[in-house]
Structure formats: structure tokens, C-alpha cells
Amino acid sequence: MGANVLVYIESRGGRALAGSVQLLTLAAQIAAGGRVEAVVVGPDAATIAANVAKRGAAAVHTVEGEPFAMYGALAYARAVEQAMKQAQASVLLLATSEQSRDFAPRVAARLNATMATDCTHVEIAGDALRVQRPMYARKCMVEIEMPGGVRVLSVRPNTFEAPGEGTPGSVSPLSVTLDAGDAKARTLESVRSGGQAMDVAEADVIVTGGQSLKTTENFKILQELADELDGAVGATRAAVDAGLQPYPKQVGLTGKTVTPRLYIACGVDGAVQHLAGMRGSKIVVAINTKKEAPIFGEATYGCVADLFTLVPLITQEVKKLHGASA
Amino acid sequence: MRVLVIARTVPDSRATIRVNASGGAIETTGVAMICDPFDELGVEQGVRLREGRPDVTEAVVMSAGPGPATPQDQALRAALAMGIDRGIYVHGDLVTPPARYDELLLARVLAAAIKAEEAKNGEFALILCGKAAIDTDAGELGPALGELLNRPSIGAATKIEIGADAKSLKATRRGDGVSEAIEASLPAVVSCEKGLAEPRFASLPNIMKAKKKPVEMVSAADLPGLAGIKATTKVVKLSPPAPRAPCKMLAGEPAQMASELVRLLRSEAKVI
């Protein structure tokens, strides 16, 4: 449509969040003749920007310095708003995350933009954008048309494939001026929650257990499989309420909504609220002793079996596979 | 110090969702409606502040929807029964689906209603809402209200503590695999995450008392500054999610199942 597009590259532990790099693909489609630019905010901005610049961004703006050392909604909204102005962009793309949910609506309201959060499909229709997003706990999809003007879209990770490497674009620091209002809140500290384990919302592979695991100790067999697949362990609400796993691992309506490449549900029956949180997974494996469990209705592959027997066998098979390819 | 809680009426999470004949909204006939469970966290927090701090002089709930005559608005009723003092009900097409699906529009309308209320009765030191409503799952309301009212916003808060001087707050918010501690000056807007405050069950006497609490009706279209405002996004259609292909059931002994599953994940699904 010939618009300038800005992609917000989210920094996560010194690396670019994959879901935001993937948006450079969508940005190129929307720009169609316009410019694709990106902005990275935070202490690792320069390193991340150098990598992002190879993937189709004509210019990458970096915002560093004390006010941006830790994430804060007010400072980050200001940085992204100023990058939008610098890039003369009319479309802002962000990956759906707790961070973008926290500050992107501020940017949209400030720029008098239209906004769609957590899009799972984006299509260009002339000067308009047509997006799809889930509502009512994924029991319904809504298709929304966003006409011209400034538009802010957050897009579900893994909706697009990351672009390949090409001629690098430029990387330059952007000097951002904060106003008095931006000092009304500040982040005092940011602590990694849930120990060293990977966050379920970030994981590409999730192995989830329900209350039928009975003890925290029993979750170890799921952790072993998750480790072998570079994934994370998830839990149902019942398992979290029973104290078997901490809340950040909860998948479902009142927990995290996840969209991994592979979701392995072990001893999970599939309550409606749980299905709402994992329905977007690409491939679902269900392991349950009850063949009538609702989870099989969502699954790609089903095993009517005892998870305590089957899961360690799957771990062994994956190990064999990795041994063979190593 | 006054506190405002936003409470939205949404279909029960267990309800079956069907698209209506026009394709532009869901069928609400026969669907049980509830106060949004995330908004309810804010209601509980608001009631606790009202009960626990003598300097909190009033707690108000604001809901929005079709109207004007909807004394049955569940969110309003629930909040008043839990202990909120009085209600404001903003009504009209601007806050009813399909316009309601544009959450930035909802934020603009509610910001105008809040400004009108504050002009009459004074500023709200704290505005609370859910981190997202379970119907639209957009979560744009809290941060957008913060921006439109020129106040700091804290999203997905799991803990808040108002300073003794009622001038600032400390909050913990759930980020992506991190927990963030934030300090903000008041007035502020906080979106509530699970873990903040377990909502109470309203007692029968309190449910009865709630029916006598005042509810002010406000027509969205008549709010100052909203002349000519309309949804900037257009709902094309609602549709049920695409069905999944039927599940492929694996047979055999556990050891066979395990090797077959790994083979399928590798060569058919190509995910490992």
C-alpha cells in the first residue's frame, strides 16, 4: 500500500524476540514501496539492531540510556512514538506479549490511531488492512477492517516466518526526549519469575500436565521431555490450584494463551477454559487414559495410554533421534 | 481520595458462543452474563481500599452497555453487592457491539465519562480495571485510559500498595517471565491480573442492599468532547474458529506408540 512501516523489536534477555523479527516479513508486504524501519529499546539495543538490520529493515533505530535500562510503559511508549515520527510511519507492528499489551495502547491513543491486539491473520486490501483476531476465549474469530490513517497492530508470534538475511540496513541511535509526565512512573526492579525455567508464553514446545500428575515430583518426567525438545512445562488450572506448579506456568483462560509449534497434553482432560488457552497450537498431542476426554477433540495425534508409562518412552525416542542426528 | 473501578458485563466463560444472524455480533439471548473476572479483581481491590482506609471517601463503579434501561447489568450489580458505593452506567451504540469491539473507542468514551464525573465530584486517585475483558481479550482499556487521562498506567498488576500519604503507589506487575516492581504517582490507572485480590462472594443481605444503591445513567453520545466520534475499525464479520482435522489415534503397546508418535512428529508434522 506504499506506507512506511515501523516494527518494534522486543528485547528479551539480550536477544530479539522471535515473534517481533517475524513481523519484518509482514512489514515488507504492507510497505510495498514504502520503507520498513525498526526500533529496539533497552540496554542491548545496539547488538540486537545489528542482527535485525540484516533482515529487511532499511533503518534500525536504537534507544539506549538510563530511562530505558528496564522496561517501563511510559518511557517505552515515548521511545516508540518518537521512532514512529522519525520513520514517518503510519503502521506500527509489535509481537503480542505482556510488554506490548502494556504500552502499545498508550502509543495508539497518543497517535490517535486504530488498534488491533493479538492478530492471527493480516491481509492487505487496497489501503486498508484486514485482520483477524480471536475473541470470547477463541470460541469466535472476528475479522476487522482498519481503514487508512495510523494503525497499530500486535500480532501473535509464529503467524509469519522470519525473513532471510539480505543487504544490511543502517543502524543509528535515536535520541528520545522524555517529558515531565513520563516521570510519573518508574520501574524499580525486574526479577525473573519461576526460576530458570523457560516461560510458557515464549516456548515453541510445551509439555503440559494436569492434576492427574498428583505431585510436583511427578512433573519431572514432563520436564525431561520438555528439556529434550527445548521446550517448557505447562500446567492446567487444577494443577496450579492444587499447588503442583506455580501460576506463571498455567495455560488457559485465566492463565497464559499459548501458540507453540508443538503442544503435548499429558493427563489433561481438556476443560473449556484450558482449551481456550492452547487452541492456537500448531500440532497438539494428547495423552490420556480416557478415550472420551475432550482434549482429543483438539488433538492432531492421540494416545490412549498412561502418561507415566508413555512419556518416558517418548523422551527416550526423542533422545535416540537427537543421538542419530548429532 | 476516591477510587473508580471499571466493570464490564461479559458472557460467562462456560457459555456457548454463537454468531448472530447479522454476523456482526454474538447471540446474547439465553447466554448467561457475568461481571468480567479480571474486572472483578479490581472491584475487590476497590472495596478493600474503601473498607480499609478512612481516607478513601468513595468507591464508584462504571459499566457500559446497551441501554438506557438496564437495571440488570450484571457487572454493576455484582460490584455494588461486593461493596462499591454507587454506579455510573454509560449506555448507547458507542459502547455496544459491534462498536464495543473497538476497545480504543471504549477507552475514549469512558475517558470522557470519567472527566465529566471528575469535573462534578473531584479526581479519582485510582482507576482499576481488568488486564483484559474475557470477551474481547484486547486489554487496551487500562493503558489507553492512562494515556487519554494523562496518568501513568500499570498493566497486569498482581499487587498494589497505596502510600500512606495517598500520593503514590507501589505495584508488582507480571511481565513476560519477569515480575516488575513499579512506583507511580497518583492519580494512576491499574489493570488487574489474577493474584491481586481474591474476589469475595456477595452475601444475600448485601445483594439486597445493592439494589437500593444509586446508579447514574449517562448517554455516551451526550458526553462532552465526543461529538461525531465513531468506531474507527469496522467489524467485517464474526465466525467460529476453523475446525481441526480429526485426531489421529495411535494404536499398539506404549513402546510402539512412542516410536510411531516421534516418527509422525518428525516426518509428517515436521515439528521436531
Coordinates of C-alpha atoms in Angstrom, one line a residue:
Chain A
M1 CA 0.0 0.0 0.0
G2 CA 3.1 2.2 -0.1
A3 CA 3.1 3.1 3.6
N4 CA 6.1 3.4 5.9
V5 CA 6.0 0.7 8.5
L6 CA 7.8 0.6 11.9
V7 CA 8.4 -2.8 13.6
Y8 CA 9.0 -2.7 17.4
I9 CA 11.7 -5.3 18.1
E10 CA 11.2 -6.5 21.7
S11 CA 14.4 -7.4 23.5
R12 CA 14.2 -10.5 25.7
G13 CA 17.3 -11.4 27.7
G14 CA 19.7 -9.7 25.3
R15 CA 18.1 -11.2 22.2
A16 CA 15.4 -10.1 19.8
L17 CA 12.0 -11.8 20.5
A18 CA 11.5 -14.1 17.5
G19 CA 7.8 -13.0 17.2
S20 CA 8.9 -9.5 16.6
V21 CA 11.6 -10.3 14.0
Q22 CA 9.0 -12.4 12.1
L23 CA 7.0 -9.1 11.7
L24 CA 9.6 -7.8 9.2
T25 CA 8.0 -10.2 6.7
L26 CA 4.6 -8.6 7.2
A27 CA 6.1 -5.1 7.3
A28 CA 7.6 -5.7 3.8
Q29 CA 4.2 -6.8 2.4
I30 CA 2.4 -3.8 3.9
A31 CA 5.1 -1.3 2.9
A32 CA 5.1 -2.3 -0.8
G33 CA 7.2 0.5 -2.0
G34 CA 7.3 2.3 1.4
R35 CA 10.1 2.0 3.9
V36 CA 10.4 -0.7 6.5
E37 CA 12.1 0.5 9.7
A38 CA 12.6 -1.0 13.1
V39 CA 13.2 0.3 16.6
V40 CA 14.9 -1.5 19.5
V41 CA 14.8 -0.1 23.0
G42 CA 16.9 -1.0 26.0
P43 CA 20.5 -1.8 27.1
D44 CA 21.1 -4.4 24.4
A45 CA 19.6 -2.3 21.6
A46 CA 22.8 -1.9 19.5
T47 CA 23.7 -5.6 19.4
I48 CA 20.2 -6.6 18.6
A49 CA 19.8 -3.9 15.9
A50 CA 22.9 -5.1 14.0
N51 CA 21.2 -8.5 13.5
V52 CA 17.8 -7.1 12.7
A53 CA 19.3 -4.7 10.1
K54 CA 20.2 -7.8 8.0
R55 CA 16.5 -8.9 7.8
G56 CA 14.9 -6.3 5.7
A57 CA 14.8 -3.2 7.8
A58 CA 16.2 -0.2 5.8
A59 CA 16.9 1.6 9.1
V60 CA 17.0 0.4 12.7
H61 CA 16.7 3.0 15.5
T62 CA 18.3 2.2 18.8
V63 CA 17.2 3.8 22.0
E64 CA 19.5 3.4 25.0
G65 CA 20.3 5.1 28.2
E66 CA 19.2 5.2 31.8
P67 CA 15.5 5.7 31.4
F68 CA 15.3 2.7 29.2
A69 CA 17.6 0.3 31.1
M70 CA 14.5 -1.5 32.5
Y71 CA 11.2 -1.8 30.7
G72 CA 8.6 0.9 31.8
A73 CA 5.4 1.7 29.9
L74 CA 5.8 5.5 29.9
A75 CA 9.4 5.7 28.7
Y76 CA 8.9 2.9 26.1
A77 CA 5.7 4.4 24.8
R78 CA 7.6 7.7 24.3
A79 CA 10.5 6.0 22.5
V80 CA 8.3 4.1 20.1
E81 CA 6.1 7.2 19.5
Q82 CA 9.2 9.2 18.6
A83 CA 10.5 6.4 16.4
M84 CA 7.1 6.5 14.5
K85 CA 7.6 10.2 13.9
Q86 CA 11.3 9.8 12.9
A87 CA 10.3 7.0 10.4
Q88 CA 7.2 8.9 9.2
A89 CA 5.5 5.6 9.6
S90 CA 1.7 5.1 9.6
V91 CA 1.8 1.5 10.6
L92 CA 3.3 0.1 13.8
L93 CA 3.8 -3.7 14.2
L94 CA 4.5 -5.4 17.6
A95 CA 4.5 -9.0 18.7
T96 CA 1.8 -9.8 21.2
S97 CA 3.4 -10.0 24.7
E98 CA 2.8 -8.8 28.2
Q99 CA 5.1 -5.9 27.4
S100 CA 3.4 -4.8 24.2
R101 CA 0.0 -5.2 25.8
D102 CA 1.2 -2.8 28.5
F103 CA 2.5 0.1 26.4
A104 CA 1.2 -0.2 22.8
P105 CA -2.3 1.1 23.6
R106 CA -0.7 4.2 25.0
V107 CA 1.1 4.8 21.7
A108 CA -2.1 4.1 19.8
A109 CA -4.2 6.5 21.9
R110 CA -1.5 9.2 21.6
L111 CA -1.2 8.9 17.8
N112 CA -5.0 8.8 17.5
A113 CA -4.6 5.5 15.8
T114 CA -6.8 2.5 15.3
M115 CA -5.6 -0.6 17.0
A116 CA -6.0 -4.4 16.9
T117 CA -4.4 -6.6 19.5
D118 CA -3.2 -10.2 19.1
C119 CA -3.9 -10.6 15.4
T120 CA -3.6 -14.1 14.0
H121 CA -4.1 -13.2 10.3
V122 CA -3.3 -9.9 8.5
E123 CA -4.2 -9.2 4.9
I124 CA -3.8 -6.1 2.7
A125 CA -7.0 -4.9 1.0
G126 CA -6.1 -1.8 -1.0
D127 CA -5.3 1.0 1.5
A128 CA -7.0 -0.9 4.3
L129 CA -5.7 -3.7 6.5
R130 CA -8.0 -6.7 7.2
V131 CA -7.1 -8.5 10.4
Q132 CA -8.4 -11.5 12.2
R133 CA -8.2 -11.9 16.0
P134 CA -9.7 -14.3 18.5
M135 CA -12.4 -13.2 20.9
Y136 CA -14.6 -14.9 23.5
A137 CA -11.7 -17.2 24.6
R138 CA -11.1 -18.3 21.0
K139 CA -14.6 -19.5 20.6
C140 CA -15.1 -16.9 17.9
M141 CA -12.8 -15.1 15.4
V142 CA -13.5 -11.5 14.4
E143 CA -12.5 -10.0 11.1
I144 CA -11.8 -6.3 11.4
E145 CA -11.1 -3.8 8.7
M146 CA -8.7 -1.0 9.6
P147 CA -9.0 1.8 7.0
G148 CA -6.3 4.4 6.4
G149 CA -4.7 6.6 9.0
V150 CA -2.3 5.5 11.7
R151 CA -2.6 1.8 12.6
V152 CA -1.1 -0.2 15.5
L153 CA -1.2 -4.0 15.2
S154 CA 0.1 -6.5 17.7
V155 CA 0.5 -9.9 16.1
R156 CA 0.6 -13.3 17.6
P157 CA 4.1 -14.9 17.5
N158 CA 4.6 -17.6 14.8
T159 CA 1.9 -16.0 12.5
F160 CA 4.6 -15.2 10.0
E161 CA 8.0 -16.7 9.1
A162 CA 11.1 -14.5 9.8
P163 CA 12.7 -13.1 6.6
G164 CA 16.1 -14.4 5.5
E165 CA 19.2 -12.3 5.7
G166 CA 20.0 -9.7 3.0
T167 CA 21.8 -6.5 2.5
P168 CA 22.0 -4.8 5.9
G169 CA 20.2 -1.6 6.6
S170 CA 21.5 1.3 8.6
V171 CA 21.7 1.3 12.4
S172 CA 21.6 4.6 14.3
P173 CA 20.8 5.8 17.8
L174 CA 17.6 7.8 18.2
S175 CA 17.7 10.4 20.9
V176 CA 14.4 10.4 22.8
T177 CA 13.3 13.3 24.9
L178 CA 11.0 12.4 27.9
D179 CA 8.6 14.9 29.2
A180 CA 7.5 15.5 32.8
G181 CA 4.6 13.2 32.5
D182 CA 6.9 10.3 31.6
A183 CA 8.5 10.5 35.0
K184 CA 5.2 9.7 36.8
A185 CA 6.1 6.1 37.0
R186 CA 9.4 4.2 37.1
T187 CA 10.4 0.5 37.3
L188 CA 12.3 -0.2 40.4
E189 CA 13.3 -3.8 39.6
S190 CA 12.7 -6.6 37.3
V191 CA 13.0 -10.1 38.6
R192 CA 13.0 -13.3 36.6
S193 CA 10.0 -15.3 37.9
G194 CA 9.6 -19.1 38.1
G195 CA 13.3 -19.9 38.4
Q196 CA 15.5 -20.6 35.4
A197 CA 12.7 -22.5 33.5
M198 CA 11.5 -21.1 30.2
D199 CA 8.3 -19.0 30.2
V200 CA 5.4 -21.0 28.6
A201 CA 4.3 -18.0 26.6
E202 CA 7.7 -17.9 24.9
A203 CA 8.2 -21.6 24.4
D204 CA 8.0 -23.3 21.0
V205 CA 7.2 -26.6 22.5
I206 CA 5.1 -27.1 25.7
V207 CA 4.6 -30.2 27.7
T208 CA 1.6 -29.7 29.9
G209 CA 0.4 -31.7 32.9
G210 CA -2.9 -31.8 34.8
Q211 CA -3.9 -32.6 38.3
S212 CA -3.6 -36.3 37.5
L213 CA 0.2 -35.9 37.9
K214 CA -0.7 -35.7 41.6
T215 CA 2.7 -34.4 42.9
T216 CA 5.2 -31.8 41.9
E217 CA 7.9 -34.5 41.8
N218 CA 5.9 -36.3 39.0
F219 CA 6.2 -33.2 36.8
K220 CA 9.9 -34.2 36.4
I221 CA 9.0 -36.7 33.7
L222 CA 7.3 -33.9 31.8
Q223 CA 10.3 -31.6 32.4
E224 CA 12.7 -34.3 31.0
L225 CA 10.7 -34.4 27.7
A226 CA 10.4 -30.6 27.6
D227 CA 14.2 -30.3 28.1
E228 CA 14.8 -32.8 25.3
L229 CA 12.6 -30.7 23.0
D230 CA 14.0 -27.3 24.1
G231 CA 10.5 -26.6 25.5
A232 CA 8.8 -25.6 28.7
V233 CA 6.5 -27.3 31.1
G234 CA 2.9 -26.0 31.4
A235 CA 0.1 -26.8 33.8
T236 CA -3.7 -26.7 34.0
R237 CA -5.5 -24.5 36.4
A238 CA -6.4 -27.5 38.5
A239 CA -2.7 -28.5 38.8
V240 CA -1.8 -24.9 39.8
D241 CA -4.7 -24.6 42.3
A242 CA -3.5 -27.8 43.8
G243 CA -0.1 -26.3 44.3
L244 CA 1.7 -28.7 41.9
Q245 CA 3.1 -25.9 39.7
P246 CA 3.4 -22.1 40.0
Y247 CA 0.8 -19.8 38.4
P248 CA 3.1 -18.4 35.6
K249 CA 3.0 -22.0 34.1
Q250 CA -0.8 -22.0 33.9
V251 CA -2.2 -22.4 30.4
G252 CA -5.8 -21.4 29.9
L253 CA -8.4 -18.7 30.1
T254 CA -7.1 -17.3 33.4
G255 CA -3.5 -18.2 32.7
K256 CA -1.4 -17.8 29.6
T257 CA -2.7 -18.2 26.0
V258 CA 0.0 -20.1 24.1
T259 CA 0.6 -20.8 20.4
P260 CA 3.6 -23.2 20.3
R261 CA 4.6 -25.3 17.3
L262 CA 4.0 -28.4 19.5
Y263 CA 1.7 -28.9 22.5
I264 CA 1.8 -32.1 24.4
A265 CA -1.0 -32.5 26.8
C266 CA -0.3 -35.2 29.4
G267 CA -3.2 -36.4 31.6
V268 CA -5.1 -33.2 30.7
D269 CA -8.8 -33.8 30.1
G270 CA -9.4 -30.5 28.3
A271 CA -11.8 -28.2 30.2
V272 CA -13.2 -25.4 28.0
Q273 CA -11.1 -22.9 29.9
H274 CA -7.9 -24.9 29.2
L275 CA -8.7 -25.4 25.6
A276 CA -9.2 -21.6 25.2
G277 CA -5.5 -21.1 26.2
M278 CA -3.9 -23.7 23.8
R279 CA -6.3 -23.9 20.8
G280 CA -3.8 -21.9 18.7
S281 CA -1.1 -24.5 19.0
K282 CA 0.0 -25.8 15.6
I283 CA 0.3 -29.5 16.5
V284 CA -1.3 -31.0 19.6
V285 CA -0.5 -34.4 21.1
A286 CA -3.0 -35.7 23.7
I287 CA -2.1 -38.5 26.1
N288 CA -4.9 -39.6 28.3
T289 CA -6.3 -42.9 29.7
K290 CA -9.9 -41.8 29.0
K291 CA -10.6 -42.0 25.3
E292 CA -13.6 -39.8 25.6
A293 CA -11.6 -36.9 27.1
P294 CA -12.4 -33.6 25.3
I295 CA -8.7 -32.9 24.7
F296 CA -8.8 -35.5 21.9
G297 CA -11.2 -33.2 20.0
E298 CA -8.4 -30.6 19.8
A299 CA -5.6 -33.0 19.2
T300 CA -3.7 -33.8 16.0
Y301 CA -2.3 -37.1 17.5
G302 CA -4.0 -39.0 20.3
C303 CA -2.6 -41.8 22.6
V304 CA -5.0 -43.5 24.9
A305 CA -2.3 -44.5 27.4
D306 CA -1.0 -44.0 30.9
L307 CA 1.3 -40.9 30.8
F308 CA 3.6 -42.3 33.5
T309 CA 4.5 -45.2 31.1
L310 CA 4.3 -43.4 27.8
V311 CA 6.0 -40.0 28.4
P312 CA 9.4 -41.5 29.5
L313 CA 9.3 -43.8 26.4
I314 CA 8.7 -40.7 24.2
T315 CA 11.6 -39.0 25.9
Q316 CA 13.8 -42.0 25.1
E317 CA 12.7 -42.0 21.4
V318 CA 13.4 -38.3 21.1
K319 CA 16.8 -38.8 22.6
K320 CA 17.5 -41.6 20.1
L321 CA 16.5 -39.3 17.3
H322 CA 18.8 -36.5 18.6
G323 CA 21.6 -39.0 19.1
A324 CA 21.2 -40.1 15.5
S325 CA 21.2 -36.6 14.0
A326 CA 24.0 -35.3 16.2
Chain B
M1 CA -9.3 10.0 47.9
R2 CA -11.8 8.5 45.5
V3 CA -11.5 5.1 43.7
L4 CA -13.1 4.1 40.4
V5 CA -13.5 0.6 39.2
I6 CA -14.5 -0.3 35.7
A7 CA -16.6 -3.5 35.5
R8 CA -17.8 -4.9 32.2
T9 CA -20.6 -7.4 31.6
V10 CA -19.5 -10.3 29.5
P11 CA -20.8 -13.8 28.6
D12 CA -20.0 -16.5 31.2
S13 CA -16.7 -18.2 30.2
R14 CA -18.6 -21.6 30.1
A15 CA -21.2 -20.2 27.7
T16 CA -21.6 -21.5 24.1
I17 CA -20.8 -18.6 21.8
R18 CA -22.9 -18.3 18.6
V19 CA -22.6 -15.6 15.9
N20 CA -25.9 -13.8 15.4
A21 CA -27.8 -13.6 12.1
S22 CA -26.2 -10.3 11.0
G23 CA -22.7 -11.8 11.6
G24 CA -21.7 -8.6 13.3
A25 CA -22.1 -9.7 17.0
I26 CA -22.8 -12.7 19.1
E27 CA -26.2 -14.1 20.0
T28 CA -26.9 -13.0 23.6
T29 CA -30.3 -14.4 24.1
G30 CA -30.1 -17.3 26.6
V31 CA -26.4 -16.6 27.3
A32 CA -25.6 -16.2 31.0
M33 CA -23.8 -12.9 31.6
I34 CA -21.4 -12.2 34.4
C35 CA -19.1 -9.5 35.7
D36 CA -15.7 -9.9 33.9
P37 CA -13.5 -12.0 36.2
F38 CA -10.5 -9.7 35.7
D39 CA -12.6 -6.6 36.3
E40 CA -13.8 -8.3 39.4
L41 CA -10.3 -8.3 40.8
G42 CA -10.3 -4.5 40.5
V43 CA -13.7 -4.4 42.2
E44 CA -12.4 -6.4 45.1
Q45 CA -9.3 -4.2 45.4
G46 CA -11.5 -1.1 45.3
V47 CA -13.8 -2.5 48.1
R48 CA -10.8 -3.4 50.2
L49 CA -9.4 0.1 49.9
R50 CA -12.8 1.6 50.7
E51 CA -13.1 -0.6 53.8
G52 CA -9.5 -0.5 54.9
R53 CA -8.6 3.2 54.6
P54 CA -10.5 6.0 56.2
D55 CA -9.1 8.4 53.6
V56 CA -10.9 6.6 50.8
T57 CA -14.2 8.5 50.8
E58 CA -15.9 6.9 47.9
A59 CA -15.7 3.9 45.6
V60 CA -17.6 4.2 42.3
V61 CA -18.2 1.5 39.6
M62 CA -18.5 2.4 35.9
S63 CA -20.1 -0.1 33.5
A64 CA -21.1 0.4 29.9
G65 CA -23.5 -1.3 27.5
P66 CA -26.9 -1.1 25.8
G67 CA -29.5 1.0 27.4
P68 CA -30.7 3.1 28.9
A69 CA -32.9 0.9 31.0
T70 CA -30.8 -2.0 32.0
P71 CA -31.0 -2.3 35.8
Q72 CA -29.9 -5.9 35.3
D73 CA -26.4 -5.0 34.2
Q74 CA -24.6 -7.8 36.0
A75 CA -21.2 -6.1 36.4
L76 CA -22.8 -3.1 38.1
R77 CA -25.0 -5.4 40.3
A78 CA -22.0 -7.6 41.3
A79 CA -19.8 -4.6 42.1
L80 CA -22.4 -2.9 44.2
A81 CA -23.2 -6.1 46.0
M82 CA -19.5 -6.6 46.8
G83 CA -19.4 -3.2 48.5
I84 CA -18.9 -0.4 45.9
D85 CA -20.9 2.7 46.9
R86 CA -22.6 3.7 43.7
G87 CA -22.7 3.2 40.0
I88 CA -22.4 5.0 36.7
Y89 CA -23.8 3.3 33.6
V90 CA -22.7 4.6 30.3
H91 CA -25.0 3.5 27.5
G92 CA -25.5 3.7 23.8
D93 CA -24.5 2.2 20.5
L94 CA -20.9 3.6 21.0
V95 CA -20.4 1.1 23.8
T96 CA -22.4 -1.8 22.5
P97 CA -21.2 -4.4 20.0
P98 CA -20.1 -4.1 17.2
A99 CA -18.7 -0.7 18.2
R100 CA -17.8 -2.2 21.6
Y101 CA -15.3 -4.5 19.9
D102 CA -13.2 -1.4 19.2
E103 CA -11.6 -1.1 22.6
L104 CA -9.8 2.2 21.9
L105 CA -13.2 3.7 21.2
L106 CA -14.5 2.3 24.5
A107 CA -11.4 3.9 26.2
R108 CA -12.2 7.3 24.6
V109 CA -15.9 7.1 25.7
L110 CA -15.1 6.1 29.2
A111 CA -12.3 8.7 29.5
A112 CA -14.9 11.3 28.6
A113 CA -17.3 9.9 31.1
I114 CA -14.6 9.9 33.8
K115 CA -13.7 13.5 33.0
A116 CA -17.3 14.6 33.3
E117 CA -17.7 12.8 36.7
E118 CA -14.4 14.2 38.0
A119 CA -15.5 17.8 37.0
K120 CA -18.5 17.3 39.2
N121 CA -17.1 15.4 42.2
G122 CA -13.4 15.6 42.1
E123 CA -10.5 13.4 40.8
F124 CA -10.2 9.6 41.2
A125 CA -6.8 8.9 42.8
L126 CA -7.0 5.4 41.4
I127 CA -8.8 3.8 38.5
L128 CA -8.9 0.0 38.4
C129 CA -9.9 -2.4 35.6
G130 CA -9.2 -5.9 34.5
K131 CA -6.0 -6.6 32.5
A132 CA -8.3 -7.7 29.6
A133 CA -12.0 -8.5 29.4
I134 CA -12.7 -12.1 28.6
D135 CA -15.0 -11.3 25.7
T136 CA -12.7 -9.1 23.5
D137 CA -9.4 -10.1 25.2
A138 CA -7.9 -6.9 23.9
G139 CA -6.5 -5.4 27.1
E140 CA -6.2 -2.0 25.6
L141 CA -8.6 -0.2 28.0
G142 CA -6.3 0.4 31.1
P143 CA -3.2 1.7 29.2
A144 CA -5.4 3.7 26.8
L145 CA -7.3 5.3 29.7
G146 CA -3.9 6.2 31.3
E147 CA -2.8 7.9 28.1
L148 CA -6.1 9.7 27.5
L149 CA -6.3 11.0 31.1
N150 CA -2.6 11.8 31.1
R151 CA -1.9 9.4 34.0
P152 CA 0.6 6.6 34.5
S153 CA -0.8 3.1 33.8
I154 CA 0.4 -0.2 35.2
G155 CA -0.7 -3.3 33.3
A156 CA -1.2 -6.9 34.8
A157 CA -0.7 -5.8 38.4
T158 CA -0.6 -8.7 40.9
K159 CA -0.1 -6.4 44.0
I160 CA -0.7 -2.7 44.7
E161 CA 0.0 -0.7 47.8
I162 CA -1.1 2.9 48.2
G163 CA 1.4 5.1 50.1
A164 CA 0.3 6.4 53.5
D165 CA 0.3 10.0 52.1
A166 CA -2.1 8.9 49.3
K167 CA 0.2 10.5 46.7
S168 CA 1.9 7.4 45.2
L169 CA 1.6 3.7 44.8
K170 CA 3.9 0.7 44.5
A171 CA 2.8 -2.2 42.4
T172 CA 4.1 -5.5 41.2
R173 CA 3.2 -6.4 37.6
R174 CA 3.6 -9.7 35.7
G175 CA 5.7 -9.2 32.7
D176 CA 7.0 -11.9 30.2
G177 CA 8.6 -14.3 32.6
V178 CA 9.5 -11.5 34.9
S179 CA 8.0 -9.8 37.8
E180 CA 8.4 -6.0 37.8
A181 CA 8.2 -3.6 40.7
I182 CA 6.9 -0.2 39.8
E183 CA 6.4 3.1 41.6
A184 CA 3.9 5.6 40.3
S185 CA 2.4 8.9 41.4
L186 CA -1.3 9.2 41.9
P187 CA -3.7 9.6 40.1
A188 CA -3.0 6.3 38.2
V189 CA -4.7 3.6 36.2
V190 CA -4.0 0.0 37.2
S191 CA -5.1 -3.1 35.2
C192 CA -5.6 -6.1 37.4
E193 CA -4.1 -9.6 37.0
K194 CA -5.0 -12.8 38.7
G195 CA -3.5 -13.0 42.2
L196 CA -4.2 -9.3 43.1
A197 CA -7.1 -9.9 45.4
E198 CA -9.4 -12.9 45.5
P199 CA -12.9 -11.6 44.9
R200 CA -15.4 -12.2 47.7
F201 CA -18.8 -13.7 47.3
A202 CA -21.6 -11.2 48.0
S203 CA -23.9 -12.1 50.8
L204 CA -27.6 -12.1 50.3
P205 CA -28.2 -9.1 52.5
N206 CA -25.6 -7.2 50.5
I207 CA -27.2 -8.2 47.2
M208 CA -30.5 -6.8 48.5
K209 CA -28.8 -3.6 49.7
A210 CA -27.1 -3.2 46.4
K211 CA -30.5 -2.8 44.7
K212 CA -31.0 0.4 46.6
K213 CA -27.6 1.9 45.7
P214 CA -27.8 4.8 43.3
V215 CA -26.9 4.3 39.6
E216 CA -26.4 7.3 37.4
M217 CA -27.4 6.8 33.7
V218 CA -25.1 8.6 31.2
S219 CA -25.7 8.6 27.5
A220 CA -22.4 8.1 25.7
A221 CA -23.4 10.2 22.7
D222 CA -24.1 13.2 25.0
L223 CA -20.7 13.2 26.7
P224 CA -18.7 16.4 26.1
G225 CA -16.0 16.1 23.5
L226 CA -17.4 13.0 21.8
A227 CA -19.4 14.8 19.1
G228 CA -19.1 12.9 15.8
I229 CA -17.0 10.1 17.4
K230 CA -17.4 6.6 15.9
A231 CA -15.6 3.3 15.7
T232 CA -12.5 3.7 13.5
T233 CA -12.3 0.0 12.9
K234 CA -15.1 -1.9 11.1
V235 CA -16.2 -5.3 12.1
V236 CA -16.5 -7.3 8.9
K237 CA -17.8 -10.5 10.4
L238 CA -17.6 -12.9 13.3
S239 CA -17.1 -16.5 12.6
P240 CA -16.5 -19.7 14.5
P241 CA -12.8 -20.8 14.5
A242 CA -11.8 -23.2 11.7
P243 CA -12.3 -26.8 12.9
R244 CA -9.3 -29.0 13.4
A245 CA -8.8 -32.1 11.3
P246 CA -9.9 -35.2 13.2
C247 CA -7.4 -36.6 15.7
K248 CA -5.2 -39.4 14.5
M249 CA -5.4 -42.1 17.2
L250 CA -2.2 -44.2 17.7
A251 CA -2.6 -47.9 18.5
G252 CA -0.4 -50.6 19.9
E253 CA 1.7 -51.1 23.0
P254 CA 3.2 -48.0 24.7
A255 CA 6.6 -48.6 23.2
Q256 CA 5.2 -48.8 19.7
M257 CA 3.0 -45.7 20.3
A258 CA 6.1 -43.7 21.4
S259 CA 8.2 -44.6 18.4
E260 CA 5.3 -44.0 16.0
L261 CA 4.4 -40.7 17.6
V262 CA 8.0 -39.4 17.3
R263 CA 8.2 -40.6 13.7
L264 CA 5.0 -38.7 12.9
L265 CA 6.1 -35.6 14.7
R266 CA 9.4 -35.8 12.7
S267 CA 8.3 -36.7 9.2
E268 CA 4.6 -35.9 8.9
A269 CA 4.1 -32.8 11.2
K270 CA 7.8 -31.8 10.9
V271 CA 7.8 -30.1 14.3
I272 CA 10.7 -31.9 15.9

